[in-house]
């Protein structure tokens, strides 16, 4: 990797900033009432934000057709740079018809508030089934990512964007650490190697185990839970964040861990999303990225370790961030500790396997995870949040 004043260069070499200056904002606001409008859904709103703050560097726009087509088929932008997930703004044909390339489009949030501007350069139709098969490896509408794709508009709008201003996160303002500030924090701590961890679930014992294994070999851990749009049955972000705070307080060395939110939306694209998540953490300044079992997976659409194998399809210098691949961790009843098949002498019947899916299923049934699954303080918080009787904590 080439020299960069931080531990690692952003993807593409430059950290993008598309948050309008105060002067630009005033100009855009003065034009707002006269511009055609597009209302963003929750995912598009997250994408706008991530482009603007540099989380999706080198992107400065919703993708044009040349970038889109090559990302869908080859996992590369038109210039050849690795990129695995289409970042598009899709609208209906009716909404797209009056929009003219070369003009400005006002971007509103779901509340009708003017929050961004699109410099429209192109609008184009696309093949939803082709995108589904290539990106999600299925066109099954039961897949949550495919469902979103099939329900969105059939025309993509392309063009550079501006976010009018960067507001504090309504729920987690103290954990809103954008790529430029996170890189500054790493510099101030003197961290040269930083491992990022993606999660959309409360951290269970298997997560904790692989994080701490990784932390043995790097300077710092960037615990980076996703708080954008997720599936309806995923545990709410405020509950997850409280669980992370509890773990930080009781079980992690505070001088070697930073907790921050990732405002992006989940795609559930499995292997492709693992690459995407790694590149995003590279933009935040991470040099390493943890890839565990069925990363960003859902149901049985992907193989257990497909999200690890996909990293082998690219030369290390093309990605510029080091994947740290971990086998499925479990609680070993023989050794009374967390382990994997690499370190445990146990037989299969002596292994308690953990997963976010199992934890969610237990909670939906009104059951609490046992100590082998989750730390007791986390279990107590989940019981409170899910309205499970505290008496259940005493059950064997």
CSV table of C-alpha atoms in Angstrom, one decimal:
chain,number,residue,atom,x,y,z
A,1,UNK,CA,0.0,0.0,0.0
A,2,UNK,CA,1.2,3.5,-0.8
A,3,UNK,CA,2.1,5.9,1.9
A,4,UNK,CA,-0.7,7.8,3.6
A,5,UNK,CA,-0.5,10.0,6.8
A,6,UNK,CA,-3.2,7.7,8.4
A,7,UNK,CA,-2.7,4.0,8.9
A,8,UNK,CA,-4.4,3.4,5.5
A,9,UNK,CA,-5.5,5.4,2.5
A,10,UNK,CA,-9.3,5.6,1.7
A,11,UNK,CA,-10.5,3.5,-1.1
A,12,UNK,CA,-9.5,5.2,-4.3
A,13,UNK,CA,-7.0,7.4,-2.5
A,14,UNK,CA,-9.2,10.3,-1.4
A,15,UNK,CA,-11.7,10.7,1.4
A,16,UNK,CA,-14.8,12.2,-0.2
A,17,UNK,CA,-16.6,15.1,1.4
A,18,UNK,CA,-19.9,16.1,-0.2
A,19,UNK,CA,-21.4,18.0,2.7
A,20,UNK,CA,-22.3,21.4,1.4
A,21,UNK,CA,-20.5,24.5,2.8
A,22,UNK,CA,-22.7,27.1,4.4
A,23,UNK,CA,-22.4,29.2,1.2
A,24,UNK,CA,-23.4,26.3,-1.0
A,25,UNK,CA,-26.2,25.4,1.3
A,26,UNK,CA,-27.7,28.9,1.1
A,27,UNK,CA,-27.6,28.8,-2.7
A,28,UNK,CA,-29.3,25.4,-2.8
A,29,UNK,CA,-32.0,26.4,-0.2
A,30,UNK,CA,-32.8,29.5,-2.3
A,31,UNK,CA,-33.5,27.3,-5.3
A,32,UNK,CA,-35.4,24.5,-3.4
A,33,UNK,CA,-38.9,25.6,-4.0
A,34,UNK,CA,-38.4,25.7,-7.7
A,35,UNK,CA,-36.7,22.3,-8.1
A,36,UNK,CA,-38.3,19.0,-9.0
A,37,UNK,CA,-38.4,16.7,-6.0
A,38,UNK,CA,-37.6,13.1,-5.2
A,39,UNK,CA,-38.4,11.7,-1.8
A,40,UNK,CA,-35.8,9.3,-0.5
A,41,UNK,CA,-36.7,6.1,1.3
A,42,UNK,CA,-34.7,5.0,4.4
A,43,UNK,CA,-32.0,3.1,2.4
A,44,UNK,CA,-31.5,5.9,-0.2
A,45,UNK,CA,-31.3,8.4,2.7
A,46,UNK,CA,-28.5,6.3,4.3
A,47,UNK,CA,-26.7,6.0,1.0
A,48,UNK,CA,-26.9,9.8,0.5
A,49,UNK,CA,-25.4,10.3,3.9
A,50,UNK,CA,-22.6,7.7,3.4
A,51,UNK,CA,-21.6,9.2,0.1
A,52,UNK,CA,-21.5,12.7,1.6
A,53,UNK,CA,-19.3,11.8,4.6
A,54,UNK,CA,-16.9,9.7,2.6
A,55,UNK,CA,-18.0,6.3,3.9
A,56,UNK,CA,-18.6,5.2,0.3
A,57,UNK,CA,-15.4,6.8,-1.1
A,58,UNK,CA,-14.6,7.1,-4.0
A,59,UNK,CA,-18.3,7.6,-4.8
A,60,UNK,CA,-19.5,11.1,-5.1
A,61,UNK,CA,-22.7,10.2,-6.8
A,62,UNK,CA,-25.5,7.7,-7.2
A,63,UNK,CA,-24.1,5.4,-9.9
A,64,UNK,CA,-24.3,6.0,-13.6
A,65,UNK,CA,-25.1,3.2,-16.0
A,66,UNK,CA,-21.4,2.5,-16.8
A,67,UNK,CA,-20.5,2.0,-13.1
A,68,UNK,CA,-23.8,0.2,-12.3
A,69,UNK,CA,-23.4,-2.4,-15.1
A,70,UNK,CA,-19.8,-3.2,-14.3
A,71,UNK,CA,-20.5,-3.4,-10.5
A,72,UNK,CA,-23.4,-5.8,-11.1
A,73,UNK,CA,-21.4,-8.1,-13.5
A,74,UNK,CA,-17.8,-7.7,-12.3
A,75,UNK,CA,-17.8,-6.1,-8.9
A,76,UNK,CA,-15.8,-3.2,-10.2
A,77,UNK,CA,-16.5,0.4,-11.1
A,78,UNK,CA,-16.1,1.5,-14.7
A,79,UNK,CA,-12.5,2.6,-13.9
A,80,UNK,CA,-11.7,-0.9,-12.7
A,81,UNK,CA,-11.6,-0.1,-8.9
A,82,UNK,CA,-13.2,-2.9,-6.8
A,83,UNK,CA,-16.7,-2.2,-5.7
A,84,UNK,CA,-19.3,-4.9,-5.0
A,85,UNK,CA,-22.7,-3.3,-4.3
A,86,UNK,CA,-24.7,-1.0,-6.6
A,87,UNK,CA,-25.4,2.3,-5.0
A,88,UNK,CA,-28.4,3.7,-6.9
A,89,UNK,CA,-31.3,6.0,-6.6
A,90,UNK,CA,-34.4,4.3,-8.1
A,91,UNK,CA,-37.6,6.0,-8.9
A,92,UNK,CA,-40.8,5.1,-10.9
A,93,UNK,CA,-41.0,5.9,-14.6
A,94,UNK,CA,-43.7,8.5,-13.7
A,95,UNK,CA,-41.4,10.3,-11.3
A,96,UNK,CA,-38.4,10.1,-13.7
A,97,UNK,CA,-40.3,11.4,-16.8
A,98,UNK,CA,-40.1,15.2,-16.1
A,99,UNK,CA,-36.5,15.2,-14.8
A,100,UNK,CA,-34.0,16.5,-17.3
A,101,UNK,CA,-30.3,15.6,-17.3
A,102,UNK,CA,-28.1,18.7,-16.6
A,103,UNK,CA,-30.6,20.0,-14.0
A,104,UNK,CA,-30.8,19.9,-10.2
A,105,UNK,CA,-33.1,17.6,-8.3
A,106,UNK,CA,-34.2,18.4,-4.8
A,107,UNK,CA,-33.8,15.4,-2.5
A,108,UNK,CA,-36.3,15.2,0.4
A,109,UNK,CA,-36.3,12.9,3.4
A,110,UNK,CA,-39.5,10.9,4.2
A,111,UNK,CA,-40.8,13.9,6.2
A,112,UNK,CA,-40.6,16.2,3.2
A,113,UNK,CA,-37.6,18.1,4.5
A,114,UNK,CA,-35.1,19.4,1.9
A,115,UNK,CA,-31.9,17.5,2.8
A,116,UNK,CA,-29.9,17.1,-0.4
A,117,UNK,CA,-29.3,17.9,-4.1
A,118,UNK,CA,-28.7,15.6,-7.0
A,119,UNK,CA,-26.9,17.1,-10.1
A,120,UNK,CA,-28.8,14.8,-12.5
A,121,UNK,CA,-26.4,13.5,-15.2
A,122,UNK,CA,-28.3,10.5,-16.5
A,123,UNK,CA,-31.4,8.3,-16.0
A,124,UNK,CA,-31.6,4.8,-17.2
A,125,UNK,CA,-33.6,1.6,-16.9
A,126,UNK,CA,-32.1,-1.6,-15.5
A,127,UNK,CA,-32.8,-5.3,-15.3
A,128,UNK,CA,-33.9,-6.1,-11.7
A,129,UNK,CA,-33.6,-9.9,-12.2
A,130,UNK,CA,-30.0,-9.5,-13.5
A,131,UNK,CA,-29.1,-7.4,-10.4
A,132,UNK,CA,-30.8,-9.9,-8.1
A,133,UNK,CA,-29.0,-12.9,-9.5
A,134,UNK,CA,-25.6,-11.3,-9.6
A,135,UNK,CA,-25.7,-9.4,-6.3
A,136,UNK,CA,-27.8,-11.6,-4.1
A,137,UNK,CA,-27.3,-14.9,-5.9
A,138,UNK,CA,-31.1,-15.4,-6.0
A,139,UNK,CA,-34.2,-13.8,-7.4
A,140,UNK,CA,-36.4,-15.2,-4.6
A,141,UNK,CA,-38.6,-12.4,-3.3
A,142,UNK,CA,-38.4,-13.9,0.2
A,143,UNK,CA,-34.8,-12.7,0.3
A,144,UNK,CA,-35.0,-9.3,2.1
A,145,UNK,CA,-32.6,-7.6,-0.3
A,146,UNK,CA,-34.4,-8.9,-3.4
A,147,UNK,CA,-37.7,-7.9,-2.0
A,148,UNK,CA,-36.5,-4.3,-1.6
A,149,UNK,CA,-35.0,-4.4,-5.2
A,150,UNK,CA,-38.2,-5.7,-6.7
A,151,UNK,CA,-40.3,-3.1,-4.9
A,152,UNK,CA,-38.3,-0.1,-5.9
A,153,UNK,CA,-38.7,2.0,-9.1
A,154,UNK,CA,-37.5,0.8,-12.5
A,155,UNK,CA,-35.4,3.9,-13.4
A,156,UNK,CA,-32.1,4.9,-11.8
A,157,UNK,CA,-31.1,8.5,-11.4
A,158,UNK,CA,-27.4,9.2,-11.6
A,159,UNK,CA,-25.5,12.2,-10.6
A,160,UNK,CA,-23.2,13.9,-8.1
A,161,UNK,CA,-24.8,14.7,-4.7
A,162,UNK,CA,-24.6,17.3,-2.0
A,163,UNK,CA,-25.9,16.8,1.6
A,164,UNK,CA,-27.1,20.1,2.8
A,165,UNK,CA,-25.9,19.7,6.3
A,166,UNK,CA,-24.6,17.1,8.7
A,167,UNK,CA,-27.1,16.8,11.5
A,168,UNK,CA,-26.5,14.9,14.8
A,169,UNK,CA,-27.9,11.4,14.9
A,170,UNK,CA,-31.3,11.6,16.7
A,171,UNK,CA,-30.6,8.5,18.8
A,172,UNK,CA,-26.8,8.1,19.1
A,173,UNK,CA,-25.1,11.5,18.7
A,174,UNK,CA,-22.2,10.6,20.9
A,175,UNK,CA,-21.4,7.6,18.7
A,176,UNK,CA,-21.7,9.4,15.4
A,177,UNK,CA,-18.1,9.3,14.3
A,178,UNK,CA,-17.6,9.9,10.6
A,179,UNK,CA,-14.6,8.7,8.6
A,180,UNK,CA,-12.5,11.9,9.0
A,181,UNK,CA,-13.0,12.0,12.8
A,182,UNK,CA,-12.4,8.3,13.2
A,183,UNK,CA,-9.1,8.6,11.3
A,184,UNK,CA,-8.2,11.5,13.6
A,185,UNK,CA,-9.0,9.4,16.7
A,186,UNK,CA,-6.8,6.6,15.4
A,187,UNK,CA,-3.9,9.0,14.9
A,188,UNK,CA,-4.3,10.5,18.3
A,189,UNK,CA,-4.3,7.0,19.9
A,190,UNK,CA,-1.2,6.1,17.9
A,191,UNK,CA,-2.9,3.1,16.4
A,192,UNK,CA,-1.2,1.8,13.3
A,193,UNK,CA,-3.3,-1.3,12.9
A,194,UNK,CA,-7.1,-1.2,13.5
A,195,UNK,CA,-9.6,-4.0,13.0
A,196,UNK,CA,-13.2,-3.2,12.1
A,197,UNK,CA,-16.1,-5.3,13.2
A,198,UNK,CA,-19.6,-5.2,11.4
A,199,UNK,CA,-22.7,-6.3,13.3
A,200,UNK,CA,-26.4,-5.9,13.2
A,201,UNK,CA,-27.0,-8.1,16.3
A,202,UNK,CA,-26.3,-7.8,20.0
A,203,UNK,CA,-22.8,-9.1,20.5
A,204,UNK,CA,-22.8,-12.7,21.7
A,205,UNK,CA,-20.0,-14.7,23.1
A,206,UNK,CA,-18.8,-15.9,19.7
A,207,UNK,CA,-18.5,-12.4,18.5
A,208,UNK,CA,-16.6,-11.3,21.6
A,209,UNK,CA,-14.2,-14.2,21.2
A,210,UNK,CA,-13.2,-13.5,17.6
A,211,UNK,CA,-13.0,-9.7,18.3
A,212,UNK,CA,-10.6,-10.4,21.2
A,213,UNK,CA,-8.6,-12.9,19.2
A,214,UNK,CA,-8.1,-10.2,16.5
A,215,UNK,CA,-7.3,-7.6,19.2
A,216,UNK,CA,-4.4,-9.7,20.3
A,217,UNK,CA,-2.6,-8.9,17.0
A,218,UNK,CA,-3.6,-5.3,16.2
A,219,UNK,CA,-3.5,-2.0,18.1
A,220,UNK,CA,-7.2,-1.2,18.3
A,221,UNK,CA,-10.8,-2.5,17.7
A,222,UNK,CA,-13.3,-0.4,15.8
A,223,UNK,CA,-16.7,-1.8,16.9
A,224,UNK,CA,-19.0,-0.5,14.2
A,225,UNK,CA,-22.6,-1.6,14.4
A,226,UNK,CA,-24.9,-0.8,11.6
A,227,UNK,CA,-27.9,1.3,12.6
A,228,UNK,CA,-29.5,2.0,9.1
A,229,UNK,CA,-32.4,0.0,7.7
A,230,UNK,CA,-32.6,-3.7,8.7
A,231,UNK,CA,-35.2,-6.4,8.6
A,232,UNK,CA,-38.3,-6.0,10.7
A,233,UNK,CA,-37.3,-9.0,12.9
A,234,UNK,CA,-33.8,-7.7,13.6
A,235,UNK,CA,-33.4,-6.4,17.2
A,236,UNK,CA,-33.9,-2.6,17.4
A,237,UNK,CA,-30.8,-0.4,17.2
A,238,UNK,CA,-31.3,1.2,20.6
A,239,UNK,CA,-31.4,-2.2,22.3
A,240,UNK,CA,-28.3,-3.3,20.4
A,241,UNK,CA,-26.4,-0.2,21.3
A,242,UNK,CA,-27.2,-0.5,25.0
A,243,UNK,CA,-25.9,-4.1,24.8
A,244,UNK,CA,-22.6,-2.9,23.2
A,245,UNK,CA,-22.3,-0.2,25.9
A,246,UNK,CA,-22.7,-2.9,28.6
A,247,UNK,CA,-20.0,-5.1,27.1
A,248,UNK,CA,-17.6,-2.1,26.7
A,249,UNK,CA,-18.1,-1.2,30.4
A,250,UNK,CA,-17.5,-4.7,31.8
A,251,UNK,CA,-15.6,-6.8,29.3
A,252,UNK,CA,-13.4,-4.7,27.0
A,253,UNK,CA,-10.2,-2.6,27.5
A,254,UNK,CA,-11.6,0.9,26.9
A,255,UNK,CA,-8.2,2.3,25.8
A,256,UNK,CA,-8.2,-0.2,22.9
A,257,UNK,CA,-11.7,-0.1,21.6
A,258,UNK,CA,-13.8,2.6,19.9
A,259,UNK,CA,-17.6,2.2,19.6
A,260,UNK,CA,-19.2,4.1,16.7
A,261,UNK,CA,-22.3,3.8,14.6
A,262,UNK,CA,-22.4,2.9,10.9
A,263,UNK,CA,-25.4,4.7,9.4
A,264,UNK,CA,-25.6,2.5,6.3
A,265,UNK,CA,-28.5,0.2,5.5
A,266,UNK,CA,-28.2,-3.6,5.3
A,267,UNK,CA,-28.5,-5.4,2.0
A,268,UNK,CA,-28.2,-9.0,3.2
A,269,UNK,CA,-26.0,-9.7,0.1
A,270,UNK,CA,-23.7,-12.2,1.8
A,271,UNK,CA,-20.3,-12.4,0.1
A,272,UNK,CA,-20.7,-9.2,-1.9
A,273,UNK,CA,-21.7,-7.3,1.2
A,274,UNK,CA,-18.7,-8.7,3.0
A,275,UNK,CA,-16.4,-7.0,0.4
A,276,UNK,CA,-18.6,-3.8,0.7
A,277,UNK,CA,-18.4,-3.8,4.5
A,278,UNK,CA,-14.6,-4.1,4.3
A,279,UNK,CA,-14.2,-1.2,1.9
A,280,UNK,CA,-16.4,1.0,4.0
A,281,UNK,CA,-14.3,0.2,7.1
A,282,UNK,CA,-11.2,1.0,5.1
A,283,UNK,CA,-12.6,4.4,4.5
A,284,UNK,CA,-13.1,4.9,8.2
A,285,UNK,CA,-9.4,4.1,8.6
A,286,UNK,CA,-9.4,0.4,9.5
A,287,UNK,CA,-6.5,-1.7,8.2
A,288,UNK,CA,-8.1,-5.1,9.0
A,289,UNK,CA,-11.6,-6.4,8.9
A,290,UNK,CA,-13.2,-9.4,10.7
A,291,UNK,CA,-15.1,-11.8,8.4
A,292,UNK,CA,-16.7,-14.6,10.3
A,293,UNK,CA,-19.3,-17.2,9.6
A,294,UNK,CA,-22.0,-16.3,7.0
A,295,UNK,CA,-21.2,-12.6,7.0
A,296,UNK,CA,-24.1,-10.4,6.0
A,297,UNK,CA,-26.1,-13.6,5.2
A,298,UNK,CA,-29.7,-14.4,5.7
A,299,UNK,CA,-31.5,-17.7,5.6
A,300,UNK,CA,-29.7,-20.4,3.7
A,301,UNK,CA,-28.9,-18.4,0.6
A,302,UNK,CA,-25.1,-18.5,1.1
A,303,UNK,CA,-22.6,-21.1,2.1
A,304,UNK,CA,-21.2,-20.8,5.6
A,305,UNK,CA,-17.8,-19.4,4.5
A,306,UNK,CA,-18.7,-18.0,1.0
A,307,UNK,CA,-18.1,-14.5,2.5
A,308,UNK,CA,-14.5,-15.5,3.2
A,309,UNK,CA,-13.9,-17.2,-0.1
A,310,UNK,CA,-14.9,-14.1,-2.1
A,311,UNK,CA,-11.9,-12.2,-0.8
A,312,UNK,CA,-9.6,-14.6,-2.7
A,313,UNK,CA,-11.1,-13.3,-6.0
A,314,UNK,CA,-9.1,-10.1,-5.6
A,315,UNK,CA,-5.4,-9.3,-5.3
A,316,UNK,CA,-4.7,-7.9,-1.8
A,317,UNK,CA,-3.5,-4.6,-3.1
A,318,UNK,CA,-6.9,-4.1,-4.9
A,319,UNK,CA,-8.7,-4.2,-1.7
A,320,UNK,CA,-6.1,-2.5,0.5
A,321,UNK,CA,-7.6,-3.9,3.7
A,322,UNK,CA,-6.7,-7.2,5.3
A,323,UNK,CA,-9.5,-9.7,5.9
A,324,UNK,CA,-9.2,-11.6,9.2
A,325,UNK,CA,-11.1,-14.8,8.6
A,326,UNK,CA,-12.5,-16.7,11.6
A,327,UNK,CA,-14.1,-20.1,11.8
A,328,UNK,CA,-17.4,-20.7,13.5
A,329,UNK,CA,-16.8,-20.2,17.2
A,330,UNK,CA,-18.7,-22.2,19.9
A,331,UNK,CA,-18.8,-22.7,23.6
A,332,UNK,CA,-16.8,-25.9,24.4
A,333,UNK,CA,-18.4,-27.8,27.3
A,334,UNK,CA,-15.2,-29.9,27.8
A,335,UNK,CA,-12.8,-26.9,28.2
A,336,UNK,CA,-15.5,-24.5,29.6
A,337,UNK,CA,-14.5,-21.7,27.2
A,338,UNK,CA,-15.1,-20.3,23.7
A,339,UNK,CA,-13.2,-22.0,20.9
A,340,UNK,CA,-13.2,-23.2,17.3
A,341,UNK,CA,-12.3,-26.5,15.8
A,342,UNK,CA,-8.8,-25.2,15.5
A,343,UNK,CA,-8.4,-25.0,19.2
A,344,UNK,CA,-10.9,-27.3,20.8
A,345,UNK,CA,-10.5,-31.1,21.4
A,346,UNK,CA,-14.3,-31.5,21.8
A,347,UNK,CA,-16.7,-33.8,20.0
A,348,UNK,CA,-19.6,-32.2,18.2
A,349,UNK,CA,-22.0,-33.0,21.0
A,350,UNK,CA,-19.8,-31.0,23.4
A,351,UNK,CA,-20.2,-27.8,21.4
A,352,UNK,CA,-22.8,-25.1,22.0
A,353,UNK,CA,-23.1,-23.2,18.7
A,354,UNK,CA,-24.0,-19.5,18.9
A,355,UNK,CA,-25.5,-17.2,16.3
A,356,UNK,CA,-27.5,-14.0,16.1
A,357,UNK,CA,-30.3,-15.9,14.5
A,358,UNK,CA,-30.5,-18.3,17.5
A,359,UNK,CA,-30.5,-15.5,19.9
A,360,UNK,CA,-33.4,-13.7,18.0
A,361,UNK,CA,-35.4,-16.9,17.8
A,362,UNK,CA,-35.0,-17.5,21.6
A,363,UNK,CA,-36.1,-14.0,22.4
A,364,UNK,CA,-39.2,-14.2,20.1
A,365,UNK,CA,-40.2,-17.3,22.1
A,366,UNK,CA,-39.8,-15.5,25.3
A,367,UNK,CA,-36.7,-17.4,26.2
A,368,UNK,CA,-33.4,-15.9,27.4
A,369,UNK,CA,-30.0,-17.0,26.1
A,370,UNK,CA,-27.9,-19.1,28.5
A,371,UNK,CA,-24.5,-17.8,29.8
A,372,UNK,CA,-22.8,-19.8,27.1
A,373,UNK,CA,-24.5,-17.6,24.5
A,374,UNK,CA,-24.4,-14.1,26.1
A,375,UNK,CA,-22.9,-12.3,29.1
A,376,UNK,CA,-25.4,-12.1,32.0
A,377,UNK,CA,-25.6,-8.3,31.9
A,378,UNK,CA,-26.5,-8.4,28.2
A,379,UNK,CA,-29.1,-11.1,28.9
A,380,UNK,CA,-30.7,-8.9,31.5
A,381,UNK,CA,-30.8,-5.9,29.1
A,382,UNK,CA,-32.4,-8.1,26.4
A,383,UNK,CA,-35.0,-9.4,28.9
A,384,UNK,CA,-35.9,-5.8,29.9
A,385,UNK,CA,-36.1,-4.6,26.3
A,386,UNK,CA,-38.1,-7.6,25.0
A,387,UNK,CA,-40.4,-7.6,28.1
A,388,UNK,CA,-39.3,-11.1,29.1
A,389,UNK,CA,-40.1,-11.7,32.8
A,390,UNK,CA,-37.0,-11.2,34.9
A,391,UNK,CA,-37.9,-14.5,36.7
A,392,UNK,CA,-36.7,-16.2,33.6
A,393,UNK,CA,-33.2,-15.2,34.4
A,394,UNK,CA,-33.2,-17.7,37.2
A,395,UNK,CA,-34.4,-20.6,35.1
A,396,UNK,CA,-31.7,-23.2,34.2
